[in-house]
PDB file of C-alpha atoms and ligand atoms in Angstrom:
ATOM      1  CA  MET A   1      25.733 -38.878 -18.572  1.00  0.00           C
ATOM      2  CA  LYS A   2      25.289 -37.034 -15.030  1.00  0.00           C
ATOM      3  CA  LEU A   3      22.254 -35.338 -13.615  1.00  0.00           C
ATOM      4  CA  GLY A   4      24.639 -32.236 -12.499  1.00  0.00           C
ATOM      5  CA  ASP A   5      25.273 -31.897 -16.756  1.00  0.00           C
ATOM      6  CA  VAL A   6      21.396 -31.811 -17.219  1.00  0.00           C
ATOM      7  CA  LEU A   7      20.954 -28.640 -15.008  1.00  0.00           C
ATOM      8  CA  ARG A   8      20.859 -25.165 -15.758  1.00  0.00           C
ATOM      9  CA  SER A   9      20.843 -21.688 -14.892  1.00  0.00           C
ATOM     10  CA  GLY A  10      22.052 -18.447 -15.517  1.00  0.00           C
ATOM     11  CA  ASP A  11      21.020 -14.632 -14.721  1.00  0.00           C
ATOM     12  CA  TRP A  12      17.493 -14.966 -12.879  1.00  0.00           C
ATOM     13  CA  LYS A  13      16.934 -11.072 -14.545  1.00  0.00           C
ATOM     14  CA  SER A  14      17.309 -12.186 -18.162  1.00  0.00           C
ATOM     15  CA  GLU A  15      16.630 -15.884 -17.544  1.00  0.00           C
ATOM     16  CA  LYS A  16      12.871 -16.853 -16.535  1.00  0.00           C
ATOM     17  CA  HIS A  17      13.570 -20.647 -15.544  1.00  0.00           C
ATOM     18  CA  VAL A  18      15.699 -19.549 -13.175  1.00  0.00           C
ATOM     19  CA  PRO A  19      14.509 -19.717  -9.209  1.00  0.00           C
ATOM     20  CA  VAL A  20      15.366 -16.406  -7.146  1.00  0.00           C
ATOM     21  CA  ILE A  21      16.162 -16.797  -3.886  1.00  0.00           C
ATOM     22  CA  GLU A  22      15.700 -14.409  -1.499  1.00  0.00           C
ATOM     23  CA  ALA A  23      17.203 -15.106   2.207  1.00  0.00           C
ATOM     24  CA  PRO A  24      19.239 -12.122   4.617  1.00  0.00           C
ATOM     25  CA  ASP A  25      23.123 -12.884   3.866  1.00  0.00           C
ATOM     26  CA  LYS A  26      23.596 -12.875   7.655  1.00  0.00           C
ATOM     27  CA  VAL A  27      21.539 -14.841  10.235  1.00  0.00           C
ATOM     28  CA  ALA A  28      21.211 -15.855  13.504  1.00  0.00           C
ATOM     29  CA  ALA A  29      22.234 -19.102  14.084  1.00  0.00           C
ATOM     30  CA  ASP A  30      18.919 -21.195  14.817  1.00  0.00           C
ATOM     31  CA  GLN A  31      16.764 -18.869  14.675  1.00  0.00           C
ATOM     32  CA  PRO A  32      13.375 -19.174  12.585  1.00  0.00           C
ATOM     33  CA  VAL A  33      14.410 -16.995   9.367  1.00  0.00           C
ATOM     34  CA  GLU A  34      12.223 -17.035   6.404  1.00  0.00           C
ATOM     35  CA  ILE A  35      13.310 -17.702   3.090  1.00  0.00           C
ATOM     36  CA  LYS A  36      11.647 -17.067  -0.725  1.00  0.00           C
ATOM     37  CA  VAL A  37      12.324 -19.595  -3.525  1.00  0.00           C
ATOM     38  CA  SER A  38      10.185 -17.936  -6.739  1.00  0.00           C
ATOM     39  CA  ILE A  39      10.157 -18.696 -10.964  1.00  0.00           C
ATOM     40  CA  GLY A  40       9.578 -15.610 -12.267  1.00  0.00           C
ATOM     41  CA  GLU A  41      10.092 -12.170 -10.552  1.00  0.00           C
ATOM     42  CA  GLU A  42      11.432 -10.096 -13.027  1.00  0.00           C
ATOM     43  CA  ILE A  43      10.490 -12.214 -16.323  1.00  0.00           C
ATOM     44  CA  PRO A  44       6.732 -13.905 -15.811  1.00  0.00           C
ATOM     45  CA  HIS A  45       6.802 -17.027 -17.011  1.00  0.00           C
ATOM     46  CA  PRO A  46       3.407 -18.990 -18.358  1.00  0.00           C
ATOM     47  CA  ASN A  47       1.328 -21.138 -16.024  1.00  0.00           C
ATOM     48  CA  THR A  48      -0.935 -22.377 -17.985  1.00  0.00           C
ATOM     49  CA  ALA A  49      -2.718 -26.753 -18.409  1.00  0.00           C
ATOM     50  CA  GLU A  50       0.560 -26.406 -21.278  1.00  0.00           C
ATOM     51  CA  HIS A  51       3.285 -24.891 -20.078  1.00  0.00           C
ATOM     52  CA  HIS A  52       4.355 -24.757 -15.766  1.00  0.00           C
ATOM     53  CA  ILE A  53       6.467 -24.540 -13.396  1.00  0.00           C
ATOM     54  CA  ARG A  54       5.440 -28.235 -11.495  1.00  0.00           C
ATOM     55  CA  TRP A  55       8.357 -28.037  -8.703  1.00  0.00           C
ATOM     56  CA  ILE A  56      10.446 -26.343  -6.312  1.00  0.00           C
ATOM     57  CA  LYS A  57      13.022 -27.804  -4.460  1.00  0.00           C
ATOM     58  CA  LEU A  58      15.552 -25.848  -2.067  1.00  0.00           C
ATOM     59  CA  LEU A  59      18.649 -27.327  -0.642  1.00  0.00           C
ATOM     60  CA  PHE A  60      20.757 -26.723   1.998  1.00  0.00           C
ATOM     61  CA  GLN A  61      25.001 -27.422   1.673  1.00  0.00           C
ATOM     62  CA  PRO A  62      26.514 -26.627   4.841  1.00  0.00           C
ATOM     63  CA  SER A  63      30.284 -25.879   4.797  1.00  0.00           C
ATOM     64  CA  GLU A  64      31.330 -29.175   5.346  1.00  0.00           C
ATOM     65  CA  GLY A  65      28.760 -32.724   4.479  1.00  0.00           C
ATOM     66  CA  PHE A  66      26.329 -33.987   2.046  1.00  0.00           C
ATOM     67  CA  THR A  67      23.878 -31.686   1.570  1.00  0.00           C
ATOM     68  CA  PHE A  68      19.991 -31.763   3.088  1.00  0.00           C
ATOM     69  CA  GLU A  69      15.790 -30.785   1.443  1.00  0.00           C
ATOM     70  CA  LEU A  70      14.542 -28.657   3.410  1.00  0.00           C
ATOM     71  CA  ALA A  71      11.518 -28.415   1.246  1.00  0.00           C
ATOM     72  CA  ASP A  72       9.655 -29.734  -1.821  1.00  0.00           C
ATOM     73  CA  VAL A  73       6.960 -27.033  -2.686  1.00  0.00           C
ATOM     74  CA  GLN A  74       4.247 -28.669  -5.969  1.00  0.00           C
ATOM     75  CA  PHE A  75       2.127 -26.336  -7.859  1.00  0.00           C
ATOM     76  CA  THR A  76      -0.594 -29.139  -8.516  1.00  0.00           C
ATOM     77  CA  ILE A  77      -2.965 -27.058 -10.318  1.00  0.00           C
ATOM     78  CA  HIS A  78      -2.921 -24.827 -13.859  1.00  0.00           C
ATOM     79  CA  GLY A  79      -6.145 -23.297 -15.261  1.00  0.00           C
ATOM     80  CA  GLU A  80      -6.748 -27.493 -15.861  1.00  0.00           C
ATOM     81  CA  GLY A  81     -11.003 -27.500 -15.576  1.00  0.00           C
ATOM     82  CA  LEU A  82     -14.440 -29.696 -17.170  1.00  0.00           C
ATOM     83  CA  LYS A  83     -14.130 -27.768 -19.824  1.00  0.00           C
ATOM     84  CA  GLY A  84     -11.136 -27.243 -21.168  1.00  0.00           C
ATOM     85  CA  PRO A  85      -7.155 -27.011 -20.183  1.00  0.00           C
ATOM     86  CA  ALA A  86      -7.468 -22.856 -20.281  1.00  0.00           C
ATOM     87  CA  GLU A  87     -10.664 -22.986 -18.043  1.00  0.00           C
ATOM     88  CA  GLY A  88     -10.242 -24.052 -14.596  1.00  0.00           C
ATOM     89  CA  PRO A  89     -10.638 -21.606 -12.162  1.00  0.00           C
ATOM     90  CA  CYS A  90      -7.616 -21.718  -9.911  1.00  0.00           C
ATOM     91  CA  TYR A  91      -3.668 -21.738 -11.032  1.00  0.00           C
ATOM     92  CA  THR A  92      -0.619 -22.216  -8.461  1.00  0.00           C
ATOM     93  CA  GLU A  93       2.159 -19.511  -8.897  1.00  0.00           C
ATOM     94  CA  PRO A  94       5.709 -20.997  -8.890  1.00  0.00           C
ATOM     95  CA  SER A  95       6.489 -19.198  -6.182  1.00  0.00           C
ATOM     96  CA  ALA A  96       6.546 -20.573  -1.859  1.00  0.00           C
ATOM     97  CA  LYS A  97       7.884 -19.076   1.571  1.00  0.00           C
ATOM     98  CA  VAL A  98       9.079 -21.671   3.681  1.00  0.00           C
ATOM     99  CA  THR A  99      10.985 -20.569   7.218  1.00  0.00           C
ATOM    100  CA  VAL A 100      14.444 -22.789   8.126  1.00  0.00           C
ATOM    101  CA  ARG A 101      16.263 -22.565  11.010  1.00  0.00           C
ATOM    102  CA  LEU A 102      20.310 -23.150  10.403  1.00  0.00           C
ATOM    103  CA  LYS A 103      23.387 -24.126  12.771  1.00  0.00           C
ATOM    104  CA  GLN A 104      25.601 -24.100  10.444  1.00  0.00           C
ATOM    105  CA  SER A 105      27.202 -21.668   7.400  1.00  0.00           C
ATOM    106  CA  GLY A 106      26.114 -22.641   3.858  1.00  0.00           C
ATOM    107  CA  THR A 107      24.604 -22.609   0.374  1.00  0.00           C
ATOM    108  CA  LEU A 108      20.573 -22.961  -0.060  1.00  0.00           C
ATOM    109  CA  LEU A 109      20.781 -24.369  -3.503  1.00  0.00           C
ATOM    110  CA  ALA A 110      16.887 -23.874  -5.261  1.00  0.00           C
ATOM    111  CA  LEU A 111      15.559 -26.743  -7.872  1.00  0.00           C
ATOM    112  CA  SER A 112      13.003 -26.038 -10.233  1.00  0.00           C
ATOM    113  CA  TYR A 113      11.490 -27.647 -13.179  1.00  0.00           C
ATOM    114  CA  CYS A 114       9.280 -26.615 -16.498  1.00  0.00           C
ATOM    115  CA  ASN A 115       7.241 -30.095 -17.769  1.00  0.00           C
ATOM    116  CA  ILE A 116       8.377 -28.310 -21.397  1.00  0.00           C
ATOM    117  CA  HIS A 117      12.345 -26.935 -20.122  1.00  0.00           C
ATOM    118  CA  GLY A 118      13.605 -29.045 -17.529  1.00  0.00           C
ATOM    119  CA  LEU A 119      15.901 -28.869 -15.195  1.00  0.00           C
ATOM    120  CA  TRP A 120      16.832 -24.968 -13.509  1.00  0.00           C
ATOM    121  CA  GLU A 121      18.753 -24.457 -10.372  1.00  0.00           C
ATOM    122  CA  SER A 122      21.031 -21.473  -8.670  1.00  0.00           C
ATOM    123  CA  SER A 123      21.954 -20.325  -5.408  1.00  0.00           C
ATOM    124  CA  LYS A 124      22.692 -18.051  -2.916  1.00  0.00           C
ATOM    125  CA  GLU A 125      24.892 -18.572  -0.345  1.00  0.00           C
ATOM    126  CA  ILE A 126      24.212 -17.059   3.716  1.00  0.00           C
ATOM    127  CA  ALA A 127      26.160 -16.468   6.461  1.00  0.00           C
ATOM    128  CA  VAL A 128      24.990 -17.884  10.284  1.00  0.00           C
ATOM    129  CA  GLU A 129      26.574 -15.784  13.302  1.00  0.00           C
TER     130      GLU A 129
HETATM  131 FE1   FE B 201       9.177 -22.626 -19.204  1.00  0.00          FE
END
């Protein structure tokens, strides 16, 4: 078995676990560009102590060569509190914005982890001009 064998994917409009990557199709070389990664854009994912999205990684695969990790976002609180697992004062929602600079075209890859439903991936092409 390989890691790729356990990565699930799908259409984020119908599968709530698939990470949504929001980024321009084309960007200027070496200029800051904001990328949003989130879960549940169309169908909300539960956010409770028992069931939540724990992290999203954003990676970049240039048109040639090896893969780079752009960001690693941890979502670390899901309602836990002194009085119980749903009694706490705060929740981290599974959404983040990352600013990057790219010098080459390639593919943005997102990898997310649900504490119950495992690993999910998605991708988006990005062209550098
Ligand atoms: Fe889940």
